[in-house]
Amino acid sequence: MFHHKAYYSFFAALMLLISVLTSCSTDHIIAKKVAKEFKNSAVIKQYQVGFALYNMEEKKMIFQKDADKYFTPASNTKLYTFYASLKMLPELMPALKYVERNDSLIFWGTGDPSFLQFAVKDKSAYNFLQASNKKLFFAPGRYSGAFFGDGWSWDDYDYYYQPEITEMPIMDNMVTSTYAGANKINIEPKAFAPCFEVDSTRTTGNFQVTRDFLTNHFRYPAVAVKPGYNQQNPYKTSIQTTVEVLADTLRKPVGLVKMKIPADAKTLPGAKRDSVLKHMMLPSDNFIAEHLLLVCSNQIGDTLSTIKAIQHITKTYLSFLPDKVKWADGSGLSRQNLFTPRDNIYLLDSIYKLVNNREKLFDMLPSGGKTGTLKNAYPKTDQPFVYGKTGSLGGVHNQSGYVLTKKGKTYIYAFMNNNFINQTAEVRAEMVRIMTYIHDQF
């Protein structure tokens, strides 16, 4: 009996050793082949590249190229906002804080981006305020930051991807103008309609609305509007503008009151958190990302602060990262953000474990050839093999996520490209080529 037990113990140990050696051998082969692809790439030699490939099952790095160096992440930053939101926010977003005092309903913003947001379309706060038979009063003063994030490009003020940051965002903090006839446009929120005027000096070219830098003065050319026209321009925010847009949207008066949040203030539940996160990740929505950090800040105190939120998240939830992050905003618009590829790897590993539902997680991320910002990067398919987050600024183009291989493996990767003068399409194509190689070969 003893000899049988000893034999089986020896056999089990031998099989385990063979398995470990095989795994090590396989990873070594992958590392050599991937290294060769990078070495032979004429494109990658032209700029700074950081890359890491991680084996989740074995919990070890397979291949690294400058993975400990810092890179501008652009919208890869949203992965950190995504993780923080999963950690800190309840399943239903806190839409408002409020109290009822005699004949008045007093409310405070939480930074929640979903108030009539064009994709989420949440009406929780709208329905609550609209249905109240009490006098409505907005109590401002919670947000401590500037209307733009730290390190943002000021000359992008009139582009849809850079709306301003406020404690009570409404309709993406943007004005949407759409085709309503050859010489007519529809404007939402309607409160901004009087702010539009025709620029009679512009009689050629495409129809396009522009806004003055410091005011809500919108101009459009004296040319025909084409069917299908749809444009969003950020509006200039202020407390007074917030109240006016609220009153116009609710079709009832909204007053202002100076009042700190009392201890008995209630929280109105709003949109589903995971729905908001998905709408941030798929199109890479900067507006949602920035305001999610304010909602995280709402969970830890009365002040809505991007800086305080980042400090809290970094100290409380990101101590496992191998490199110290330099984190400036929620969206990645700031070039002051600096992360390493291996930080992205460890973060994605933690996200995978936290969600603990592969199908659910992958549904919330862009997928190569099918959804979101990766839809057009890879060939069209119903069976994507890449799920992750892109990130683009001038001279910056990144991908970080999960790659599925033909042999049934799932690896985590971070591919960061900085300081190139090539066309972004060329950089993207080289990333796709290498990730497709990993999918096909391993």
Short mmCIF file of N, CA and C in Angstrom, two decimals, residues 158-307:
data_model
loop_
_atom_site.label_atom_id
_atom_site.label_comp_id
_atom_site.label_asym_id
_atom_site.label_seq_id
_atom_site.Cartn_x
_atom_site.Cartn_y
_atom_site.Cartn_z
N ASP A 158 -14.76 74.29 -28.31
CA ASP A 158 -16.00 74.23 -29.10
C ASP A 158 -16.24 72.86 -29.72
N TYR A 159 -15.45 71.87 -29.31
CA TYR A 159 -15.62 70.52 -29.85
C TYR A 159 -16.42 69.64 -28.91
N TYR A 160 -17.20 68.73 -29.49
CA TYR A 160 -18.12 67.88 -28.72
C TYR A 160 -17.41 67.05 -27.65
N TYR A 161 -16.15 66.75 -27.86
CA TYR A 161 -15.45 65.87 -26.92
C TYR A 161 -14.91 66.60 -25.68
N GLN A 162 -15.14 67.93 -25.59
CA GLN A 162 -14.62 68.64 -24.43
C GLN A 162 -15.65 69.59 -23.81
N PRO A 163 -16.79 69.07 -23.37
CA PRO A 163 -17.73 69.91 -22.64
C PRO A 163 -17.18 70.26 -21.25
N GLU A 164 -17.71 71.30 -20.67
CA GLU A 164 -17.22 71.77 -19.38
C GLU A 164 -17.71 70.88 -18.23
N ILE A 165 -17.02 71.01 -17.09
CA ILE A 165 -17.32 70.20 -15.90
C ILE A 165 -18.15 71.02 -14.93
N THR A 166 -19.26 70.45 -14.46
CA THR A 166 -20.12 71.14 -13.50
C THR A 166 -20.66 70.14 -12.47
N GLU A 167 -21.18 70.67 -11.39
CA GLU A 167 -21.71 69.80 -10.34
C GLU A 167 -23.10 69.26 -10.69
N MET A 168 -23.79 69.95 -11.60
CA MET A 168 -25.14 69.53 -11.98
C MET A 168 -25.23 69.53 -13.51
N PRO A 169 -24.56 68.58 -14.16
CA PRO A 169 -24.57 68.56 -15.63
C PRO A 169 -25.95 68.21 -16.19
N ILE A 170 -26.29 68.84 -17.31
CA ILE A 170 -27.58 68.62 -17.96
C ILE A 170 -27.37 68.41 -19.45
N MET A 171 -27.94 67.34 -20.00
CA MET A 171 -27.86 67.08 -21.43
C MET A 171 -26.43 67.18 -21.97
N ASP A 172 -25.50 66.54 -21.28
CA ASP A 172 -24.09 66.49 -21.70
C ASP A 172 -23.38 67.84 -21.61
N ASN A 173 -24.03 68.85 -21.01
CA ASN A 173 -23.49 70.22 -21.00
C ASN A 173 -23.20 70.69 -22.42
N MET A 174 -24.08 70.28 -23.33
CA MET A 174 -23.91 70.66 -24.74
C MET A 174 -25.24 71.09 -25.35
N VAL A 175 -25.11 71.89 -26.39
CA VAL A 175 -26.26 72.28 -27.21
C VAL A 175 -26.23 71.41 -28.46
N THR A 176 -27.35 70.78 -28.76
CA THR A 176 -27.45 69.93 -29.94
C THR A 176 -28.32 70.61 -30.99
N SER A 177 -27.76 70.76 -32.17
CA SER A 177 -28.54 71.33 -33.28
C SER A 177 -28.69 70.27 -34.37
N THR A 178 -29.92 70.12 -34.87
CA THR A 178 -30.21 69.08 -35.86
C THR A 178 -31.04 69.65 -37.00
N TYR A 179 -31.01 68.94 -38.12
CA TYR A 179 -31.75 69.34 -39.32
C TYR A 179 -33.26 69.37 -39.05
N ALA A 180 -33.89 70.49 -39.42
CA ALA A 180 -35.34 70.59 -39.31
C ALA A 180 -35.95 71.17 -40.59
N GLY A 181 -35.16 71.25 -41.64
CA GLY A 181 -35.61 71.81 -42.91
C GLY A 181 -34.42 72.47 -43.59
N ALA A 182 -34.58 72.80 -44.86
CA ALA A 182 -33.46 73.35 -45.64
C ALA A 182 -32.86 74.60 -45.01
N ASN A 183 -33.67 75.40 -44.37
CA ASN A 183 -33.19 76.64 -43.76
C ASN A 183 -33.56 76.72 -42.28
N LYS A 184 -33.61 75.56 -41.64
CA LYS A 184 -34.07 75.55 -40.27
C LYS A 184 -33.37 74.45 -39.48
N ILE A 185 -33.03 74.76 -38.22
CA ILE A 185 -32.46 73.75 -37.33
C ILE A 185 -33.26 73.69 -36.03
N ASN A 186 -33.26 72.53 -35.43
CA ASN A 186 -33.85 72.34 -34.11
C ASN A 186 -32.74 72.45 -33.07
N ILE A 187 -33.00 73.12 -31.96
CA ILE A 187 -31.99 73.38 -30.95
C ILE A 187 -32.44 72.84 -29.60
N GLU A 188 -31.59 72.03 -28.97
CA GLU A 188 -31.84 71.50 -27.63
C GLU A 188 -30.60 71.70 -26.77
N PRO A 189 -30.75 72.14 -25.52
CA PRO A 189 -31.97 72.62 -24.86
C PRO A 189 -32.51 73.89 -25.52
N LYS A 190 -33.80 74.01 -25.52
CA LYS A 190 -34.45 75.12 -26.22
C LYS A 190 -34.11 76.47 -25.62
N ALA A 191 -33.65 76.48 -24.37
CA ALA A 191 -33.27 77.73 -23.72
C ALA A 191 -32.17 78.46 -24.49
N PHE A 192 -31.42 77.74 -25.32
CA PHE A 192 -30.32 78.36 -26.05
C PHE A 192 -30.73 78.88 -27.43
N ALA A 193 -31.96 78.63 -27.84
CA ALA A 193 -32.40 79.07 -29.17
C ALA A 193 -32.18 80.58 -29.41
N PRO A 194 -32.46 81.45 -28.44
CA PRO A 194 -32.23 82.88 -28.67
C PRO A 194 -30.75 83.24 -28.79
N CYS A 195 -29.87 82.32 -28.45
CA CYS A 195 -28.42 82.59 -28.51
C CYS A 195 -27.83 82.31 -29.89
N PHE A 196 -28.65 81.83 -30.81
CA PHE A 196 -28.18 81.49 -32.16
C PHE A 196 -28.48 82.63 -33.12
N GLU A 197 -27.52 82.91 -34.00
CA GLU A 197 -27.75 83.91 -35.05
C GLU A 197 -27.00 83.53 -36.31
N VAL A 198 -27.52 83.95 -37.43
CA VAL A 198 -26.90 83.66 -38.71
C VAL A 198 -25.73 84.62 -38.94
N ASP A 199 -24.64 84.07 -39.49
CA ASP A 199 -23.50 84.88 -39.87
C ASP A 199 -23.60 85.14 -41.38
N SER A 200 -24.11 86.31 -41.74
CA SER A 200 -24.40 86.62 -43.15
C SER A 200 -23.13 86.76 -43.99
N THR A 201 -21.97 86.82 -43.33
CA THR A 201 -20.72 86.95 -44.09
C THR A 201 -20.23 85.60 -44.61
N ARG A 202 -20.82 84.53 -44.10
CA ARG A 202 -20.42 83.18 -44.54
C ARG A 202 -21.52 82.60 -45.43
N THR A 203 -21.26 82.57 -46.71
CA THR A 203 -22.29 82.15 -47.67
C THR A 203 -21.88 80.92 -48.47
N THR A 204 -20.74 80.35 -48.14
CA THR A 204 -20.29 79.14 -48.82
C THR A 204 -19.81 78.12 -47.79
N GLY A 205 -19.62 76.90 -48.25
CA GLY A 205 -19.12 75.86 -47.35
C GLY A 205 -20.23 75.08 -46.69
N ASN A 206 -19.86 74.21 -45.78
CA ASN A 206 -20.83 73.38 -45.06
C ASN A 206 -21.47 74.14 -43.91
N PHE A 207 -22.65 73.68 -43.53
CA PHE A 207 -23.35 74.27 -42.41
C PHE A 207 -22.70 73.77 -41.12
N GLN A 208 -22.20 74.70 -40.31
CA GLN A 208 -21.57 74.34 -39.05
C GLN A 208 -21.74 75.45 -38.03
N VAL A 209 -22.14 75.07 -36.83
CA VAL A 209 -22.34 76.02 -35.74
C VAL A 209 -21.03 76.22 -34.99
N THR A 210 -20.73 77.46 -34.65
CA THR A 210 -19.58 77.77 -33.80
C THR A 210 -20.02 78.63 -32.63
N ARG A 211 -19.27 78.54 -31.53
CA ARG A 211 -19.59 79.31 -30.33
C ARG A 211 -18.44 80.23 -29.97
N ASP A 212 -18.75 81.40 -29.46
CA ASP A 212 -17.71 82.28 -28.93
C ASP A 212 -17.04 81.63 -27.73
N PHE A 213 -15.81 81.98 -27.49
CA PHE A 213 -15.05 81.33 -26.44
C PHE A 213 -15.63 81.56 -25.05
N LEU A 214 -15.98 82.80 -24.72
CA LEU A 214 -16.37 83.14 -23.35
C LEU A 214 -17.87 83.30 -23.15
N THR A 215 -18.65 83.22 -24.22
CA THR A 215 -20.09 83.44 -24.08
C THR A 215 -20.88 82.38 -24.85
N ASN A 216 -22.15 82.31 -24.54
CA ASN A 216 -23.05 81.42 -25.28
C ASN A 216 -23.65 82.16 -26.48
N HIS A 217 -22.77 82.58 -27.35
CA HIS A 217 -23.16 83.24 -28.58
C HIS A 217 -22.80 82.29 -29.72
N PHE A 218 -23.82 81.71 -30.34
CA PHE A 218 -23.63 80.71 -31.38
C PHE A 218 -23.93 81.31 -32.76
N ARG A 219 -23.09 80.98 -33.73
CA ARG A 219 -23.28 81.49 -35.09
C ARG A 219 -23.30 80.34 -36.08
N TYR A 220 -24.05 80.53 -37.16
CA TYR A 220 -24.07 79.54 -38.23
C TYR A 220 -24.12 80.27 -39.58
N PRO A 221 -23.61 79.65 -40.64
CA PRO A 221 -23.48 80.32 -41.94
C PRO A 221 -24.82 80.42 -42.67
N ALA A 222 -24.86 81.30 -43.61
CA ALA A 222 -26.07 81.50 -44.43
C ALA A 222 -26.05 80.53 -45.61
N VAL A 223 -26.05 79.24 -45.28
CA VAL A 223 -26.10 78.19 -46.30
C VAL A 223 -27.17 77.18 -45.90
N ALA A 224 -27.60 76.36 -46.84
CA ALA A 224 -28.66 75.39 -46.58
C ALA A 224 -28.17 74.30 -45.61
N VAL A 225 -29.10 73.83 -44.78
CA VAL A 225 -28.82 72.72 -43.86
C VAL A 225 -29.13 71.42 -44.59
N LYS A 226 -28.23 70.47 -44.54
CA LYS A 226 -28.44 69.21 -45.23
C LYS A 226 -29.15 68.21 -44.33
N PRO A 227 -30.04 67.38 -44.91
CA PRO A 227 -30.69 66.32 -44.11
C PRO A 227 -29.65 65.45 -43.42
N GLY A 228 -29.94 65.10 -42.17
CA GLY A 228 -29.01 64.28 -41.39
C GLY A 228 -28.04 65.09 -40.57
N TYR A 229 -28.06 66.41 -40.75
CA TYR A 229 -27.15 67.26 -39.98
C TYR A 229 -27.42 67.10 -38.48
N ASN A 230 -26.35 66.92 -37.72
CA ASN A 230 -26.44 66.77 -36.27
C ASN A 230 -25.11 67.22 -35.68
N GLN A 231 -25.14 68.21 -34.81
CA GLN A 231 -23.91 68.74 -34.24
C GLN A 231 -24.11 69.07 -32.77
N GLN A 232 -23.07 68.83 -31.99
CA GLN A 232 -23.08 69.20 -30.58
C GLN A 232 -21.97 70.19 -30.31
N ASN A 233 -22.31 71.28 -29.63
CA ASN A 233 -21.34 72.28 -29.18
C ASN A 233 -21.46 72.42 -27.67
N PRO A 234 -20.35 72.35 -26.95
CA PRO A 234 -20.41 72.62 -25.50
C PRO A 234 -20.92 74.03 -25.24
N TYR A 235 -21.76 74.20 -24.24
CA TYR A 235 -22.17 75.54 -23.87
C TYR A 235 -21.32 76.05 -22.71
N LYS A 236 -21.23 77.37 -22.60
CA LYS A 236 -20.48 77.99 -21.50
C LYS A 236 -21.29 77.87 -20.24
N THR A 237 -20.73 77.19 -19.26
CA THR A 237 -21.49 76.90 -18.05
C THR A 237 -21.35 78.01 -17.01
N SER A 238 -22.36 78.11 -16.17
CA SER A 238 -22.36 78.99 -15.00
C SER A 238 -23.52 78.54 -14.13
N ILE A 239 -23.55 79.00 -12.91
CA ILE A 239 -24.66 78.65 -12.01
C ILE A 239 -25.97 79.15 -12.59
N GLN A 240 -25.96 80.37 -13.10
CA GLN A 240 -27.18 80.95 -13.65
C GLN A 240 -27.65 80.17 -14.88
N THR A 241 -26.71 79.75 -15.71
CA THR A 241 -27.07 78.96 -16.90
C THR A 241 -27.69 77.63 -16.48
N THR A 242 -27.13 77.00 -15.47
CA THR A 242 -27.68 75.74 -14.98
C THR A 242 -29.12 75.91 -14.55
N VAL A 243 -29.40 76.96 -13.80
CA VAL A 243 -30.76 77.20 -13.32
C VAL A 243 -31.71 77.50 -14.48
N GLU A 244 -31.26 78.28 -15.44
CA GLU A 244 -32.11 78.63 -16.58
C GLU A 244 -32.42 77.40 -17.44
N VAL A 245 -31.42 76.56 -17.66
CA VAL A 245 -31.65 75.35 -18.45
C VAL A 245 -32.57 74.38 -17.70
N LEU A 246 -32.37 74.27 -16.40
CA LEU A 246 -33.24 73.42 -15.59
C LEU A 246 -34.69 73.89 -15.66
N ALA A 247 -34.89 75.19 -15.45
CA ALA A 247 -36.24 75.75 -15.45
C ALA A 247 -36.91 75.56 -16.81
N ASP A 248 -36.16 75.79 -17.88
CA ASP A 248 -36.72 75.65 -19.22
C ASP A 248 -37.05 74.19 -19.52
N THR A 249 -36.17 73.29 -19.09
CA THR A 249 -36.37 71.86 -19.36
C THR A 249 -37.53 71.30 -18.54
N LEU A 250 -37.61 71.72 -17.27
CA LEU A 250 -38.67 71.23 -16.39
C LEU A 250 -40.00 71.94 -16.61
N ARG A 251 -39.92 73.10 -17.28
CA ARG A 251 -41.09 73.96 -17.51
C ARG A 251 -41.72 74.41 -16.19
N LYS A 252 -40.84 74.75 -15.25
CA LYS A 252 -41.29 75.28 -13.97
C LYS A 252 -40.16 76.09 -13.34
N PRO A 253 -40.47 77.03 -12.47
CA PRO A 253 -39.42 77.89 -11.90
C PRO A 253 -38.44 77.10 -11.03
N VAL A 254 -37.20 77.51 -11.09
CA VAL A 254 -36.15 76.96 -10.22
C VAL A 254 -35.38 78.14 -9.64
N GLY A 255 -35.33 78.19 -8.31
CA GLY A 255 -34.63 79.27 -7.64
C GLY A 255 -33.24 78.84 -7.18
N LEU A 256 -32.51 79.82 -6.65
CA LEU A 256 -31.18 79.56 -6.11
C LEU A 256 -31.19 79.79 -4.61
N VAL A 257 -30.44 78.96 -3.89
CA VAL A 257 -30.33 79.15 -2.45
C VAL A 257 -28.91 78.76 -2.03
N LYS A 258 -28.37 79.52 -1.09
CA LYS A 258 -27.05 79.20 -0.56
C LYS A 258 -27.24 78.37 0.70
N MET A 259 -26.87 77.10 0.62
CA MET A 259 -27.12 76.20 1.75
C MET A 259 -26.21 74.98 1.66
N LYS A 260 -25.53 74.67 2.76
CA LYS A 260 -24.71 73.46 2.81
C LYS A 260 -25.60 72.23 2.98
N ILE A 261 -25.08 71.09 2.59
CA ILE A 261 -25.86 69.86 2.67
C ILE A 261 -26.05 69.46 4.14
N PRO A 262 -27.29 69.38 4.59
CA PRO A 262 -27.53 68.99 5.98
C PRO A 262 -27.38 67.48 6.17
N ALA A 263 -27.27 67.07 7.41
CA ALA A 263 -27.07 65.66 7.73
C ALA A 263 -28.24 64.79 7.31
N ASP A 264 -29.45 65.39 7.25
CA ASP A 264 -30.63 64.59 6.92
C ASP A 264 -30.96 64.59 5.42
N ALA A 265 -30.02 65.09 4.59
CA ALA A 265 -30.25 65.10 3.14
C ALA A 265 -30.38 63.67 2.62
N LYS A 266 -31.32 63.49 1.72
CA LYS A 266 -31.54 62.17 1.11
C LYS A 266 -30.86 62.09 -0.25
N THR A 267 -30.64 60.89 -0.71
CA THR A 267 -30.04 60.67 -2.03
C THR A 267 -31.07 60.05 -2.95
N LEU A 268 -31.26 60.66 -4.11
CA LEU A 268 -32.18 60.12 -5.11
C LEU A 268 -31.43 59.12 -6.00
N PRO A 269 -31.85 57.87 -6.04
CA PRO A 269 -31.19 56.91 -6.94
C PRO A 269 -31.52 57.20 -8.39
N GLY A 270 -30.55 56.98 -9.25
CA GLY A 270 -30.75 57.31 -10.67
C GLY A 270 -30.46 56.17 -11.61
N ALA A 271 -29.65 56.44 -12.62
CA ALA A 271 -29.37 55.47 -13.68
C ALA A 271 -28.57 54.29 -13.15
N LYS A 272 -28.63 53.18 -13.88
CA LYS A 272 -27.82 52.02 -13.53
C LYS A 272 -26.35 52.34 -13.80
N ARG A 273 -25.55 52.13 -12.78
CA ARG A 273 -24.12 52.45 -12.90
C ARG A 273 -23.47 51.76 -14.10
N ASP A 274 -23.73 50.47 -14.27
CA ASP A 274 -23.05 49.73 -15.33
C ASP A 274 -23.47 50.19 -16.72
N SER A 275 -24.68 50.69 -16.84
CA SER A 275 -25.13 51.25 -18.10
C SER A 275 -24.35 52.53 -18.40
N VAL A 276 -24.16 53.36 -17.38
CA VAL A 276 -23.39 54.59 -17.55
C VAL A 276 -21.94 54.26 -17.91
N LEU A 277 -21.37 53.26 -17.25
CA LEU A 277 -19.99 52.87 -17.54
C LEU A 277 -19.84 52.37 -18.98
N LYS A 278 -20.80 51.60 -19.43
CA LYS A 278 -20.75 51.10 -20.80
C LYS A 278 -20.81 52.25 -21.80
N HIS A 279 -21.66 53.23 -21.52
CA HIS A 279 -21.77 54.38 -22.42
C HIS A 279 -20.54 55.28 -22.35
N MET A 280 -19.76 55.17 -21.28
CA MET A 280 -18.48 55.86 -21.25
C MET A 280 -17.45 55.11 -22.10
N MET A 281 -17.39 53.78 -21.93
CA MET A 281 -16.31 53.01 -22.52
C MET A 281 -16.44 52.80 -24.03
N LEU A 282 -17.63 52.48 -24.51
CA LEU A 282 -17.77 52.15 -25.93
C LEU A 282 -17.41 53.32 -26.85
N PRO A 283 -18.02 54.50 -26.67
CA PRO A 283 -17.65 55.61 -27.55
C PRO A 283 -16.50 56.46 -27.00
N SER A 284 -15.99 56.10 -25.81
CA SER A 284 -14.94 56.87 -25.13
C SER A 284 -15.45 58.27 -24.81
N ASP A 285 -16.51 58.34 -24.03
CA ASP A 285 -17.19 59.59 -23.73
C ASP A 285 -16.45 60.35 -22.61
N ASN A 286 -15.84 61.48 -22.97
CA ASN A 286 -15.07 62.27 -22.00
C ASN A 286 -15.95 62.92 -20.95
N PHE A 287 -17.11 63.40 -21.37
CA PHE A 287 -18.05 64.05 -20.46
C PHE A 287 -18.45 63.11 -19.32
N ILE A 288 -18.82 61.90 -19.66
CA ILE A 288 -19.21 60.92 -18.63
C ILE A 288 -18.03 60.62 -17.72
N ALA A 289 -16.86 60.42 -18.30
CA ALA A 289 -15.68 60.06 -17.52
C ALA A 289 -15.34 61.12 -16.48
N GLU A 290 -15.33 62.37 -16.89
CA GLU A 290 -14.99 63.44 -15.95
C GLU A 290 -15.97 63.52 -14.80
N HIS A 291 -17.24 63.38 -15.13
CA HIS A 291 -18.26 63.53 -14.08
C HIS A 291 -18.36 62.30 -13.18
N LEU A 292 -17.94 61.15 -13.68
CA LEU A 292 -17.91 59.96 -12.82
C LEU A 292 -16.93 60.17 -11.66
N LEU A 293 -15.82 60.85 -11.92
CA LEU A 293 -14.90 61.13 -10.81
C LEU A 293 -15.54 62.06 -9.79
N LEU A 294 -16.38 62.99 -10.25
CA LEU A 294 -17.10 63.84 -9.29
C LEU A 294 -18.07 63.02 -8.45
N VAL A 295 -18.73 62.06 -9.08
CA VAL A 295 -19.65 61.20 -8.33
C VAL A 295 -18.88 60.35 -7.32
N CYS A 296 -17.69 59.92 -7.68
CA CYS A 296 -16.84 59.21 -6.72
C CYS A 296 -16.50 60.14 -5.54
N SER A 297 -16.21 61.40 -5.86
CA SER A 297 -15.93 62.38 -4.82
C SER A 297 -17.15 62.59 -3.92
N ASN A 298 -18.34 62.55 -4.52
CA ASN A 298 -19.59 62.67 -3.76
C ASN A 298 -19.71 61.59 -2.69
N GLN A 299 -19.10 60.43 -2.96
CA GLN A 299 -19.21 59.30 -2.03
C GLN A 299 -18.33 59.47 -0.80
N ILE A 300 -17.40 60.40 -0.84
CA ILE A 300 -16.46 60.54 0.29
C ILE A 300 -16.57 61.87 1.02
N GLY A 301 -17.43 62.78 0.56
CA GLY A 301 -17.55 64.06 1.24
C GLY A 301 -18.51 65.00 0.53
N ASP A 302 -18.63 66.21 1.06
CA ASP A 302 -19.56 67.19 0.50
C ASP A 302 -18.96 67.98 -0.66
N THR A 303 -17.65 67.97 -0.80
CA THR A 303 -17.00 68.69 -1.89
C THR A 303 -16.83 67.78 -3.10
N LEU A 304 -17.19 68.28 -4.26
CA LEU A 304 -16.97 67.54 -5.50
C LEU A 304 -15.66 68.00 -6.11
N SER A 305 -14.66 67.12 -6.07
CA SER A 305 -13.32 67.50 -6.49
C SER A 305 -12.65 66.35 -7.23
N THR A 306 -12.22 66.63 -8.45
CA THR A 306 -11.48 65.63 -9.21
C THR A 306 -10.18 65.26 -8.50
N ILE A 307 -9.50 66.27 -7.97
CA ILE A 307 -8.23 66.05 -7.29
C ILE A 307 -8.41 65.16 -6.07
#
